[in-house]
């Protein structure tokens, strides 16, 4: 969130979005975002070919919100999804003590995954990688300290969050997450370090895990579940690492995530089971075929055109375990099940408000013991997204 | 999504899974041993105590829980169990469905994909279902095999159950000797075989696909729509056209047996069609009976009860050839039941086999007196029903 420019007067402006300025110490931006998806192809659904236009069209997001800075000291954001039974998304205040220390409180994304922390408006792909969407947390209610150290080269975030806080906020039976994330940005940007040209991050989460069928699950890009939750009990420990390299013409990102769930007393005879291990990651690249400022590279016919590609993998298993590998939710040795996906895409920004994305995805189930009924033949899906954001 | 279930690599992997799941050599045991109805079997289930509690608490849910199953020295691992039944859903003594392939699509136990443990709560005598299916098989109708079992859960006696061979693709393919598509009729509203309409969704509500793999709605239900269209719209005198979509020969045989047995909750049920499967090979579907715990309802139950209300029944009996075949089927079922006093002997034999286990079953719905009384009524049915049926058949001939 940028600080208001010096010398501004009270009033309203409209650049990319409406902005209310109160002197040179406060600013409020009004945001809105609409995303609509059109399903072109889905080989996982045998009836997809018979779908009509209306069945293929869906509204992925319709959000409105405000964000800004008050007294050059307190940042804030309030955002909601229109028509959703649980409408609130980001609702928080962020008090700046100094550059090295901010205190943020409210509902916001748990600092863990690079791609999860990236706004849905800014994603290079229509859907997040499976490892990100299935293994990393999204928003929870919590308190976090964050800031930049070492001449902006080091960014840190550390906080405590309550899982599903809407139903039990800071109660005795609370399920809490402790989160920490450190990002190193070693390259120089102007006078100081902290350039986003290269960022290397590591993150650690520890979450209470109440007894129940609360293990992580695996999904196909269209939402079908290929790995169902297992019974767990104890704690979930997640570690993640990411690298992002950005240049004027291209960018490359990669991320690895590993989650371990303990399963105390979850065997059918009441004994302990080995830890459930879920892991995954992705490597993604983006090539600016034409720059967003209108400069054309090569012979690109359109203004602001990106080509994208991503490989991602998500897999499930167990740390050890005795005996044969099974898929039942109390199996000691969990059979290896996973999914590989290739995504190819095009992003087009005809103007500052509109983005059109087309992604085609090839997914393949990894099931060496042939336990799942769906087989391992690859299948394709294609979606076009139309986005208007201000 | 295209299935590649039958590639050599997947078949080899599946065989490894099957071998891994049975803790003792299964070669000495067969399905015939499992469904040997001259023996009172013992089935032990090992399940997490919390799951067993949840299954009781959420007995209306079809949630699966993992368990091990032990029968005759064989321990089957990686099994899924769930609460089952419609009218027989009962919290204190839940009906159970064991699925051997739920967590591993190609896992089998003695060649079976699953096993039903009928809780017998809707039948005070606890032997109607098994006897009715035995009579069905006796007259040549493919019907599930059944055998009684004392069921223990984590070492505690959970009651007397009937092991029932599930009607699934394994059963159907064996019975009709060719691959096909299987559907379970789901009672959702009183349906009397009128034309449900052009939307395939209407058929999906009534007939639940019980097939492995992925199938489109058109593949599953377009022939079903044509079947009901023909049942309702075949020209007068040409009802036999229905045979292209529904095997009328086997249907009539099954209905004849049901009629003799005074089944009031079947194809011509009192509240619409109920309790059957359809197995379609090519274009033609074959009916498979299911859940006969309401058989032997009353010795004077009319032969044509429910037939007039049902489009299939009414039009079938308007066809002279099919009407004659129906009368013949009832007659043959009656002869099969009467011959050597088979039906009374069967009631008596089964009752003696289960009596001690039933009396010890504190979770059954009926009292011990009601259990004994229900058996006595079945004996009366066996003795008197043939004479009643003979009289009722006279005007139909």
XYZ file of C-alpha atoms in Angstrom:
787
model
C 0.000 0.000 0.000
C 1.663 3.242 -1.099
C 1.780 6.281 1.219
C -0.111 9.356 0.017
C 1.939 11.819 -1.953
C 3.087 14.963 -0.217
C 1.207 18.150 -0.904
C -2.076 16.455 -1.842
C -5.270 18.326 -1.048
C -8.570 16.996 0.171
C -10.818 15.752 -2.607
C -11.435 12.819 -4.909
C -9.561 11.487 -7.907
C -10.168 8.667 -10.360
C -7.108 7.036 -11.755
C -7.385 3.268 -11.896
C -10.019 3.419 -9.159
C -11.874 6.135 -7.225
C -9.669 7.608 -4.479
C -10.616 9.943 -1.654
C -7.746 12.115 -0.434
C -7.801 13.853 2.932
C -4.877 16.213 2.993
C -1.547 14.578 2.532
C -2.043 12.158 5.413
C -4.984 9.984 4.523
C -6.237 8.154 1.460
C -9.115 5.777 0.741
C -9.252 3.710 -2.455
C -12.455 2.057 -3.610
C -11.977 -1.302 -5.317
C -14.260 -3.595 -7.256
C -13.551 -6.795 -9.105
C -15.643 -9.005 -11.352
C -14.397 -12.301 -12.742
C -16.443 -14.468 -15.042
C -15.322 -17.875 -16.306
C -16.398 -19.706 -19.430
C -15.829 -23.464 -19.510
C -14.640 -24.472 -22.959
C -13.747 -28.079 -22.277
C -13.718 -30.495 -19.336
C -12.835 -34.067 -20.177
C -13.340 -35.131 -16.545
C -17.067 -34.535 -16.968
C -18.659 -36.871 -19.505
C -21.622 -34.538 -19.823
C -19.584 -31.381 -20.405
C -20.002 -31.578 -24.159
C -23.771 -31.252 -23.808
C -23.667 -28.165 -21.573
C -25.349 -25.043 -22.864
C -23.898 -21.530 -22.829
C -25.409 -20.611 -19.468
C -24.153 -23.799 -17.839
C -20.641 -23.058 -19.054
C -20.631 -19.519 -17.715
C -19.996 -18.783 -14.034
C -19.194 -15.787 -11.890
C -15.965 -16.630 -10.102
C -15.691 -13.436 -8.067
C -17.708 -10.267 -7.518
C -15.963 -8.277 -4.843
C -16.042 -4.743 -3.586
C -13.945 -3.100 -0.939
C -11.955 -0.165 0.296
C -8.362 0.128 1.335
C -6.165 2.997 2.325
C -4.021 4.752 4.860
C -5.069 6.997 7.715
C -2.799 9.575 9.313
C 0.118 8.116 7.411
C 0.186 5.492 10.112
C -2.735 3.072 9.920
C -3.320 1.046 6.800
C -6.584 -0.817 6.407
C -8.610 -2.961 4.041
C -12.228 -4.093 4.029
C -13.302 -6.383 1.212
C -16.337 -8.583 0.696
C -17.827 -11.005 -1.802
C -21.276 -9.922 -2.944
C -23.962 -12.549 -2.530
C -21.826 -14.945 -0.504
C -23.212 -16.382 2.727
C -19.839 -15.595 4.332
C -19.050 -12.361 2.529
C -16.006 -11.013 4.378
C -12.583 -11.476 2.836
C -9.814 -9.116 3.982
C -10.867 -7.049 6.975
C -7.898 -5.707 8.873
C -5.950 -2.736 10.196
C -2.181 -2.437 9.916
C -0.427 -0.034 12.301
C 2.998 1.126 11.209
C 5.345 1.654 14.154
C 8.315 2.024 11.868
C 9.638 0.295 8.772
C 10.876 -2.615 10.831
C 7.685 -3.122 12.788
C 4.068 -3.177 11.674
C 1.273 -4.717 13.707
C -1.595 -6.102 11.684
C -4.824 -7.445 13.148
C -8.084 -8.702 11.696
C -8.934 -11.186 8.986
C -6.307 -11.628 6.309
C -4.194 -14.235 4.555
C -1.927 -16.361 6.711
C 1.678 -15.639 5.628
C 2.794 -18.885 4.047
C 2.556 -19.467 0.306
C 3.808 -16.982 -2.274
C 0.982 -17.760 -4.676
C -1.699 -17.806 -1.983
C -0.554 -14.362 -0.860
C -0.844 -13.068 -4.419
C -4.199 -11.403 -5.062
C -6.593 -13.284 -7.298
C -6.625 -10.231 -9.555
C -2.897 -10.438 -10.126
C -2.520 -14.173 -10.649
C -0.798 -15.257 -13.839
C -3.147 -18.273 -14.068
C -6.872 -18.686 -13.603
C -6.457 -21.283 -10.872
C -3.745 -21.506 -8.283
C -1.486 -24.540 -8.378
C -3.045 -27.549 -6.635
C -0.316 -27.663 -3.995
C -1.143 -24.076 -3.083
C -4.915 -24.293 -3.107
C -5.011 -27.647 -1.273
C -2.079 -27.410 1.130
C -1.760 -23.788 2.147
C -4.162 -21.843 4.356
C -6.022 -18.855 3.074
C -7.537 -16.241 5.400
C -8.027 -16.493 9.139
C -8.501 -14.077 11.982
C -5.254 -13.231 13.721
C -2.551 -10.835 14.782
C 0.720 -10.475 12.944
C 3.885 -8.427 13.207
C 5.794 -7.726 10.048
C 8.380 -5.377 8.659
C 11.602 -4.997 6.744
C 15.090 -5.272 8.126
C 18.667 -5.012 6.906
C 18.182 -2.135 4.517
C 14.945 -3.672 3.208
C 16.709 -6.858 2.186
C 14.839 -8.996 4.739
C 11.063 -9.053 5.080
C 9.524 -10.943 7.962
C 5.977 -11.867 9.001
C 5.016 -13.712 12.176
C 1.620 -14.174 13.681
C -0.966 -16.240 15.454
C -4.281 -17.071 13.828
C -7.444 -18.839 14.774
C -8.713 -21.447 12.308
C -12.393 -21.083 11.362
C -12.631 -18.262 13.824
C -16.154 -17.374 12.742
C -17.468 -20.235 14.856
C -15.148 -20.029 17.867
C -13.128 -16.890 18.373
C -10.447 -17.179 21.043
C -12.384 -19.768 22.986
C -10.929 -22.474 25.172
C -11.178 -25.013 22.373
C -9.597 -22.703 19.829
C -7.653 -24.167 16.946
C -4.671 -21.946 16.384
C -1.993 -21.531 13.786
C 1.438 -20.130 14.494
C 2.921 -18.713 11.311
C 6.262 -17.324 10.307
C 7.635 -16.290 6.940
C 10.940 -14.718 5.939
C 11.734 -13.304 2.515
C 15.189 -12.317 1.323
C 15.407 -9.807 -1.514
C 19.168 -9.501 -2.088
C 19.193 -7.334 -5.209
C 19.434 -3.560 -5.225
C 16.517 -1.411 -6.275
C 17.603 2.208 -6.506
C 19.349 3.234 -3.311
C 18.487 0.249 -1.160
C 18.106 -3.476 -1.426
C 14.763 -5.170 -1.488
C 14.200 -5.260 -5.215
C 11.441 -7.634 -6.246
C 13.637 -8.856 -9.087
C 14.640 -11.777 -6.908
C 12.853 -12.950 -3.793
C 13.585 -16.084 -1.842
C 11.193 -17.085 0.924
C 10.819 -19.732 3.573
C 7.784 -20.277 5.761
C 6.710 -22.443 8.673
C 3.234 -23.093 10.078
C 2.102 -25.121 13.030
C -1.621 -25.701 13.479
C -3.566 -27.508 16.171
C -5.315 -30.506 14.682
C -8.444 -31.624 16.508
C -9.465 -35.263 16.285
C -11.594 -35.932 13.251
C -11.566 -36.413 9.525
C -9.697 -33.159 9.022
C -6.793 -34.233 6.849
C -5.968 -32.370 3.680
C -7.630 -33.330 0.422
C -6.611 -33.216 -3.223
C -8.684 -31.725 -6.018
C -8.721 -31.602 -9.764
C -8.670 -28.159 -11.292
C -12.437 -28.334 -11.873
C -13.062 -29.127 -8.230
C -13.545 -32.895 -8.149
C -11.846 -34.590 -5.217
C -9.287 -37.307 -5.970
C -7.874 -37.662 -2.453
C -10.276 -37.532 0.469
C -9.462 -36.336 3.989
C -7.991 -38.808 6.467
C -8.580 -39.006 10.194
C -6.018 -36.891 12.030
C -5.286 -35.820 15.576
C -2.514 -33.723 17.056
C -0.750 -31.057 15.008
C -0.163 -30.063 11.419
C 3.272 -28.763 10.513
C 3.745 -27.092 7.160
C 6.971 -25.866 5.630
C 7.267 -23.959 2.396
C 9.914 -22.354 0.247
C 9.644 -20.197 -2.836
C 11.757 -18.344 -5.351
C 10.546 -15.579 -7.629
C 12.581 -13.943 -10.347
C 11.142 -11.026 -12.279
C 12.491 -9.096 -15.223
C 11.033 -6.678 -17.728
C 10.424 -9.420 -20.285
C 9.779 -12.502 -18.195
C 9.346 -13.969 -14.758
C 9.838 -17.373 -13.194
C 8.391 -18.619 -9.926
C 8.737 -21.833 -8.047
C 7.373 -23.075 -4.769
C 7.557 -26.219 -2.643
C 5.166 -27.080 0.191
C 5.192 -30.014 2.583
C 2.628 -30.738 5.267
C 2.756 -33.367 8.010
C -0.320 -34.285 10.071
C -0.022 -36.392 13.193
C -2.650 -39.096 13.712
C -2.597 -39.990 17.379
C -5.014 -42.765 18.337
C -6.514 -43.004 14.860
C -5.916 -46.668 13.971
C -9.041 -48.844 13.865
C -7.858 -50.466 17.097
C -7.224 -47.061 18.702
C -3.440 -47.038 18.239
C -1.353 -44.288 16.674
C -0.838 -44.032 12.925
C 2.192 -42.714 11.065
C 2.058 -39.059 10.048
C 0.153 -38.152 6.918
C 2.424 -36.399 4.440
C 1.078 -34.076 1.763
C 3.497 -32.314 -0.535
C 3.662 -30.473 -3.780
C 4.924 -27.538 -5.688
C 5.099 -25.824 -9.027
C 7.362 -24.080 -11.472
C 5.762 -21.311 -13.510
C 6.999 -18.956 -16.149
C 5.564 -15.868 -17.773
C 6.786 -14.161 -20.918
C 5.630 -10.638 -21.664
C 5.063 -10.905 -25.373
C 4.144 -7.233 -25.310
C 4.690 -4.795 -22.477
C 1.833 -3.300 -20.547
C 3.044 0.207 -21.153
C 2.359 -0.197 -24.838
C 5.853 -0.917 -26.057
C 5.811 -3.798 -28.425
C 8.433 -6.468 -28.301
C 9.062 -8.295 -31.550
C 5.966 -8.600 -33.674
C 3.380 -8.998 -30.993
C 0.063 -8.001 -32.515
C -1.674 -7.044 -29.311
C -0.956 -4.620 -26.549
C 0.034 -6.208 -23.217
C 0.038 -9.874 -24.057
C 1.600 -12.558 -21.831
C 2.274 -16.210 -22.470
C 2.329 -18.445 -19.396
C 3.245 -22.027 -18.572
C 3.239 -24.002 -15.350
C 3.939 -27.510 -14.143
C 2.551 -28.423 -10.760
C 2.421 -31.555 -8.672
C 0.465 -32.568 -5.589
C 0.977 -35.856 -3.791
C -0.170 -37.638 -0.660
C 1.293 -40.466 1.377
C 2.583 -41.210 4.848
C 5.849 -40.811 6.676
C 6.287 -44.520 7.262
C 3.804 -47.029 8.550
C 3.731 -50.759 8.782
C 2.189 -53.235 6.401
C 0.550 -52.705 3.073
C -0.377 -49.349 1.600
C -4.079 -48.493 1.591
C -6.244 -45.479 0.906
C -8.765 -45.861 3.685
C -8.859 -42.865 6.060
C -7.295 -44.854 8.893
C -4.561 -46.560 6.852
C -1.227 -46.643 8.623
C 0.774 -46.704 5.447
C -1.061 -44.430 3.047
C -0.925 -45.444 -0.594
C 0.818 -42.875 -2.789
C -1.684 -40.834 -4.748
C -0.978 -37.660 -6.644
C -1.707 -35.434 -9.552
C 0.518 -33.800 -12.148
C -0.733 -30.853 -14.155
C 0.569 -28.807 -17.043
C -1.030 -25.434 -17.660
C -0.547 -23.281 -20.736
C -2.084 -19.865 -20.918
C -2.435 -16.467 -22.485
C -3.108 -13.239 -20.576
C -4.269 -10.166 -22.433
C -4.655 -6.744 -20.871
C -6.522 -4.583 -23.401
C -6.569 -1.731 -20.899
C -5.793 -1.083 -17.240
C -9.105 -2.458 -16.010
C -9.684 -5.481 -18.160
C -7.826 -8.772 -18.301
C -8.692 -11.789 -20.410
C -7.086 -15.111 -19.518
C -7.235 -18.431 -21.312
C -5.818 -21.542 -19.659
C -5.731 -25.098 -20.898
C -4.753 -27.712 -18.351
C -3.591 -31.292 -18.798
C -4.023 -33.276 -15.602
C -2.962 -36.811 -14.855
C -3.600 -38.855 -11.727
C -0.591 -40.658 -10.251
C -1.841 -43.933 -8.792
C 0.827 -46.655 -8.978
C -1.268 -49.184 -7.027
C -4.328 -48.654 -9.261
C -6.611 -47.926 -6.299
C -8.743 -45.145 -7.761
C -11.573 -45.932 -10.197
C -10.858 -42.945 -12.435
C -7.685 -44.354 -13.975
C -4.523 -42.529 -14.963
C -5.322 -41.436 -18.494
C -4.557 -37.708 -18.878
C -7.490 -35.380 -19.382
C -7.811 -31.783 -20.470
C -9.785 -28.775 -19.400
C -9.913 -25.293 -20.848
C -11.326 -22.138 -19.291
C -11.460 -18.522 -20.423
C -11.704 -15.811 -17.752
C -12.894 -12.265 -18.252
C -11.881 -9.886 -15.469
C -12.752 -6.276 -14.780
C -10.979 -4.752 -11.790
C -10.505 -1.278 -10.523
C -12.447 -39.224 -18.411
C -11.344 -42.373 -20.161
C -10.752 -45.311 -17.870
C -7.648 -47.414 -18.152
C -8.571 -49.844 -15.423
C -7.787 -52.906 -17.421
C -4.275 -52.173 -18.578
C -1.805 -54.965 -17.694
C 0.142 -52.733 -15.314
C -2.979 -51.696 -13.422
C -4.232 -55.287 -13.323
C -0.951 -56.430 -11.814
C -1.088 -53.650 -9.254
C -4.683 -54.540 -8.450
C -3.798 -58.187 -7.924
C -1.134 -57.095 -5.480
C -3.740 -55.091 -3.573
C -6.173 -57.988 -3.468
C -3.503 -60.313 -2.126
C -2.401 -57.724 0.402
C -5.840 -57.283 1.906
C -6.636 -60.857 2.902
C -4.545 -62.025 5.828
C -5.004 -65.754 5.278
C -5.124 -67.743 2.038
C -8.591 -67.352 0.603
C -8.248 -70.146 -1.891
C -9.836 -72.688 0.427
C -12.962 -70.559 0.797
C -15.492 -69.711 -1.857
C -18.585 -67.583 -2.259
C -20.587 -70.770 -1.873
C -19.056 -71.216 1.588
C -19.862 -67.617 2.506
C -23.496 -67.972 1.440
C -23.952 -71.497 2.768
C -27.375 -71.036 4.343
C -27.216 -74.305 6.229
C -24.739 -72.733 8.630
C -25.069 -69.918 11.136
C -21.988 -67.861 10.333
C -19.971 -65.518 12.503
C -18.745 -62.165 11.215
C -16.452 -59.973 13.282
C -15.934 -56.299 12.544
C -12.996 -54.341 13.942
C -13.661 -50.615 13.753
C -12.500 -47.494 15.575
C -14.838 -47.029 18.523
C -15.480 -43.426 17.521
C -16.489 -44.503 14.003
C -18.897 -47.101 15.354
C -20.394 -44.442 17.586
C -20.604 -41.971 14.666
C -22.230 -44.582 12.460
C -24.968 -44.977 15.064
C -25.341 -41.255 15.640
C -25.490 -40.472 11.919
C -27.287 -43.646 10.900
C -29.226 -41.801 8.187
C -25.968 -40.830 6.484
C -24.177 -42.999 3.937
C -20.740 -42.032 5.251
C -18.207 -44.827 5.011
C -15.882 -45.877 7.827
C -12.805 -48.095 7.533
C -12.747 -51.458 9.248
C -11.408 -54.997 9.150
C -13.793 -57.909 8.664
C -13.125 -61.439 9.901
C -15.080 -64.419 8.619
C -14.194 -68.069 8.936
C -10.577 -67.306 9.808
C -10.103 -64.858 6.967
C -9.335 -61.279 7.919
C -10.193 -58.766 5.204
C -8.519 -55.392 5.678
C -9.186 -52.031 4.071
C -12.970 -52.540 4.091
C -15.523 -49.722 4.192
C -18.706 -50.016 6.230
C -21.728 -47.744 6.191
C -25.254 -47.599 7.499
C -27.783 -48.767 4.913
C -31.455 -49.241 4.233
C -34.518 -47.148 3.615
C -37.353 -48.261 5.874
C -34.908 -50.473 7.743
C -32.572 -47.643 8.794
C -32.377 -48.164 12.512
C -30.097 -46.499 14.999
C -29.867 -49.206 17.643
C -29.103 -51.963 15.176
C -27.979 -50.349 11.927
C -28.132 -52.241 8.681
C -24.592 -52.427 7.313
C -23.068 -52.429 3.882
C -19.508 -53.681 3.623
C -17.645 -52.439 0.545
C -14.454 -54.240 -0.328
C -13.717 -51.940 -3.268
C -14.537 -48.567 -1.741
C -10.944 -47.722 -0.865
C -9.369 -49.762 -3.677
C -11.428 -49.990 -6.822
C -10.307 -53.486 -7.756
C -10.169 -55.049 -4.298
C -12.391 -58.105 -3.884
C -13.205 -60.610 -1.149
C -13.888 -64.073 -2.531
C -14.640 -62.288 -5.785
C -17.206 -59.971 -4.182
C -17.141 -56.177 -4.320
C -19.247 -55.944 -1.209
C -21.529 -57.662 1.273
C -24.790 -56.503 2.819
C -25.533 -57.223 6.473
C -29.311 -56.941 6.687
C -30.363 -55.942 10.208
C -33.692 -57.790 9.869
C -35.556 -55.150 11.850
C -38.548 -54.893 9.528
C -39.340 -58.592 9.694
C -40.143 -60.051 13.122
C -39.527 -63.590 11.824
C -36.092 -62.573 10.445
C -36.342 -65.199 7.681
C -38.756 -63.749 5.088
C -36.077 -62.163 2.939
C -33.813 -65.196 2.791
C -36.713 -67.538 2.043
C -38.164 -65.275 -0.628
C -34.834 -65.033 -2.425
C -34.398 -68.796 -2.180
C -37.788 -69.290 -3.864
C -36.836 -66.765 -6.548
C -33.701 -68.733 -7.349
C -35.719 -71.969 -7.246
C -37.901 -70.721 -10.103
C -34.932 -69.487 -12.126
C -34.907 -65.805 -11.247
C -31.401 -64.425 -10.609
C -31.595 -63.344 -6.979
C -29.054 -62.669 -4.239
C -27.823 -65.506 -2.071
C -28.240 -65.088 1.666
C -27.003 -66.685 4.855
C -27.519 -65.819 8.532
C -24.678 -64.529 10.660
C -24.042 -63.498 14.221
C -22.213 -60.184 13.967
C -19.688 -59.058 16.547
C -18.287 -55.531 16.580
C -15.043 -55.051 18.513
C -15.857 -58.256 20.348
C -19.420 -57.358 21.393
C -22.466 -59.169 20.008
C -24.201 -56.713 17.658
C -27.063 -58.999 16.776
C -28.315 -61.473 14.221
C -27.929 -60.261 10.666
C -28.514 -61.796 7.256
C -25.534 -61.737 4.924
C -26.903 -60.750 1.513
C -25.072 -60.981 -1.766
C -25.133 -57.440 -3.107
C -26.642 -56.738 -6.481
C -23.680 -55.093 -8.168
C -21.918 -55.372 -11.484
C -20.163 -58.560 -10.336
C -23.496 -60.203 -9.518
C -25.262 -58.942 -12.633
C -22.509 -59.865 -15.048
C -22.388 -63.366 -13.606
C -26.177 -63.728 -13.729
C -26.616 -62.465 -17.287
C -23.234 -63.541 -18.609
C -22.434 -60.283 -20.341
C -21.278 -56.814 -19.376
C -23.892 -54.123 -18.950
C -25.051 -51.135 -16.965
C -26.676 -51.540 -13.566
C -29.273 -49.264 -11.958
C -30.839 -49.381 -8.518
C -34.411 -48.162 -8.350
C -34.662 -45.438 -5.714
C -38.075 -44.849 -4.218
C -38.476 -41.071 -4.130
C -42.173 -40.678 -4.827
C -45.058 -43.014 -5.715
C -44.101 -43.927 -9.271
C -46.297 -46.242 -11.307
C -44.287 -46.513 -14.533
C -45.885 -43.536 -16.212
C -43.655 -41.660 -18.664
C -41.312 -39.449 -16.568
C -40.708 -37.030 -19.447
C -37.972 -35.991 -21.835
C -35.458 -34.742 -19.277
C -32.885 -37.393 -18.437
C -32.593 -35.913 -14.955
C -35.990 -37.414 -14.117
C -34.604 -40.896 -14.775
C -31.430 -40.243 -12.781
C -33.615 -39.488 -9.764
C -35.444 -42.804 -10.061
C -32.591 -45.035 -11.175
C -29.236 -44.594 -9.479
C -26.304 -45.657 -11.596
C -24.321 -48.382 -9.835
C -21.563 -48.616 -12.383
C -17.812 -48.275 -12.185
C -16.108 -45.681 -14.322
C -17.548 -42.556 -15.810
C -20.633 -42.556 -18.023
C -22.530 -39.729 -19.616
C -26.179 -39.075 -18.849
C -27.055 -39.934 -22.422
C -25.303 -43.293 -22.220
C -26.980 -44.102 -18.923
C -30.490 -42.800 -19.328
C -31.443 -42.296 -22.970
C -32.349 -46.012 -23.368
C -34.238 -45.809 -20.071
C -36.310 -42.956 -21.476
C -37.120 -45.016 -24.559
C -38.117 -47.939 -22.378
C -40.680 -45.911 -20.466
C -41.835 -44.181 -23.610
C -42.545 -47.571 -25.168
C -44.209 -48.925 -22.017
C -46.591 -45.967 -22.124
C -46.990 -45.390 -25.850
C -46.677 -48.768 -27.558
C -49.806 -49.217 -29.728
C -52.537 -51.441 -28.406
C -51.822 -55.015 -29.372
C -48.147 -54.283 -29.790
C -47.032 -54.127 -26.183
C -44.487 -56.823 -26.929
C -42.412 -54.000 -28.445
C -41.393 -53.271 -24.869
C -39.329 -56.455 -24.931
C -36.726 -54.578 -26.966
C -36.036 -52.473 -23.863
C -37.183 -54.688 -21.000
C -36.790 -58.456 -20.858
C -40.464 -59.359 -20.447
C -39.850 -63.091 -20.157
C -37.706 -62.817 -17.043
C -39.833 -59.966 -15.728
C -42.979 -62.081 -15.878
C -41.202 -64.964 -14.162
C -40.075 -62.717 -11.306
C -43.474 -61.056 -10.991
C -45.172 -64.439 -10.929
C -43.048 -65.527 -7.983
C -43.594 -62.196 -6.214
C -47.333 -62.555 -6.681
C -47.401 -66.000 -5.140
C -45.324 -64.710 -2.236
C -47.786 -61.821 -1.611
C -45.014 -59.258 -2.034
C -46.637 -55.891 -1.465
C -43.573 -53.639 -1.691
C -42.098 -54.678 -5.017
C -42.556 -53.703 -8.669
C -46.338 -53.455 -8.199
C -45.967 -52.133 -4.686
C -48.689 -50.523 -2.616
C -46.945 -47.153 -2.831
C -45.476 -47.353 -6.286
C -42.605 -49.355 -7.721
C -39.915 -50.412 -5.287
C -37.126 -52.832 -4.496
C -35.576 -53.858 -7.765
C -32.579 -53.277 -9.972
C -32.334 -53.039 -13.728
C -29.340 -54.444 -15.549
C -29.101 -53.338 -19.157
C -27.172 -55.374 -21.684
C -27.254 -53.689 -25.054
C -30.666 -52.047 -25.271
C -32.523 -54.560 -23.135
C -32.848 -54.271 -19.363
C -33.360 -57.198 -17.017
C -35.086 -56.915 -13.665
C -33.380 -58.185 -10.521
C -35.415 -58.435 -7.305
C -34.174 -56.834 -4.094
C -35.219 -56.513 -0.464
C -38.003 -59.032 0.015
C -38.472 -58.526 3.733
C -42.155 -57.755 3.103
C -42.784 -61.022 1.241
C -45.407 -63.472 2.579
C -47.379 -60.398 3.632
C -50.761 -62.126 3.976
C -52.048 -65.450 2.736
C -55.116 -63.772 1.217
C -53.246 -60.916 -0.433
C -54.889 -60.446 -3.879
C -52.921 -61.626 -6.880
C -53.471 -58.456 -8.868
C -52.997 -55.965 -6.065
C -51.245 -52.904 -7.437
C -51.272 -54.130 -11.021
C -54.023 -51.850 -12.338
C -52.374 -48.738 -10.910
C -49.108 -49.542 -12.606
C -48.893 -48.791 -16.333
C -46.467 -51.640 -16.886
C -48.642 -54.129 -15.002
C -51.917 -52.988 -16.557
C -50.678 -53.003 -20.128
C -48.789 -56.246 -19.627
C -51.930 -58.073 -18.527
C -53.944 -56.568 -21.365
C -51.694 -58.498 -23.727
C -53.146 -62.030 -23.979
C -49.791 -63.757 -24.433
C -48.165 -61.937 -21.554
C -51.207 -62.509 -19.369
C -50.989 -66.240 -20.030
C -47.281 -66.184 -19.287
C -47.964 -64.371 -16.029
C -50.546 -66.946 -14.934
C -48.074 -69.668 -15.831
C -45.344 -67.976 -13.803
C -47.563 -67.740 -10.725
C -48.501 -71.388 -11.142
C -44.868 -72.469 -11.420
C -43.877 -70.476 -8.345
C -46.701 -72.054 -6.422
C -45.620 -75.512 -7.545
C -42.030 -74.795 -6.535
C -43.192 -73.736 -3.082
C -45.597 -76.658 -2.653
C -43.440 -79.433 -4.055
C -42.354 -81.715 -1.218
C -43.637 -79.048 1.160
C -40.544 -77.011 0.280
C -41.728 -73.668 1.609
C -42.828 -74.925 5.028
C -39.686 -77.010 5.353
C -37.579 -73.995 4.405
C -39.270 -71.766 6.974
C -38.821 -74.411 9.637
C -35.201 -75.126 8.790
C -34.177 -71.488 8.766
C -36.048 -70.729 11.941
C -34.295 -73.563 13.766
C -30.941 -72.362 12.461
C -31.282 -68.810 13.751
C -33.528 -69.250 16.764
C -30.927 -69.152 19.551
C -29.028 -66.257 17.947
C -32.257 -64.344 17.405
C -33.425 -64.837 20.981
C -30.037 -63.591 22.194
C -30.251 -60.533 19.949
C -31.241 -57.811 22.406
C -31.122 -55.147 19.673
C -33.805 -56.596 17.429
C -37.052 -54.674 17.203
C -39.454 -57.552 17.775
C -39.893 -59.198 21.131
C -39.056 -62.877 21.463
C -42.781 -63.627 21.553
C -43.348 -61.688 18.337
C -40.457 -63.561 16.752
C -42.014 -66.924 17.585
C -45.461 -65.738 16.509
C -44.158 -64.466 13.166
C -42.710 -67.873 12.419
C -46.026 -69.521 13.170
C -47.746 -67.148 10.725
C -45.247 -68.053 8.008
C -46.009 -71.730 8.484
C -49.690 -70.950 8.095
C -48.919 -68.991 4.945
C -47.000 -71.922 3.500
C -49.908 -74.249 4.170
C -52.810 -72.063 3.034
C -51.542 -69.659 0.396
C -51.584 -72.227 -2.494
C -55.326 -72.839 -2.155
C -56.061 -69.133 -2.142
C -53.888 -68.561 -5.199
C -55.516 -71.450 -7.051
C -58.913 -69.823 -6.627
C -57.652 -66.396 -7.662
C -56.093 -67.797 -10.825
C -59.323 -69.256 -12.134
C -60.771 -66.020 -13.564
C -57.392 -65.067 -15.007
C -56.957 -68.141 -17.128
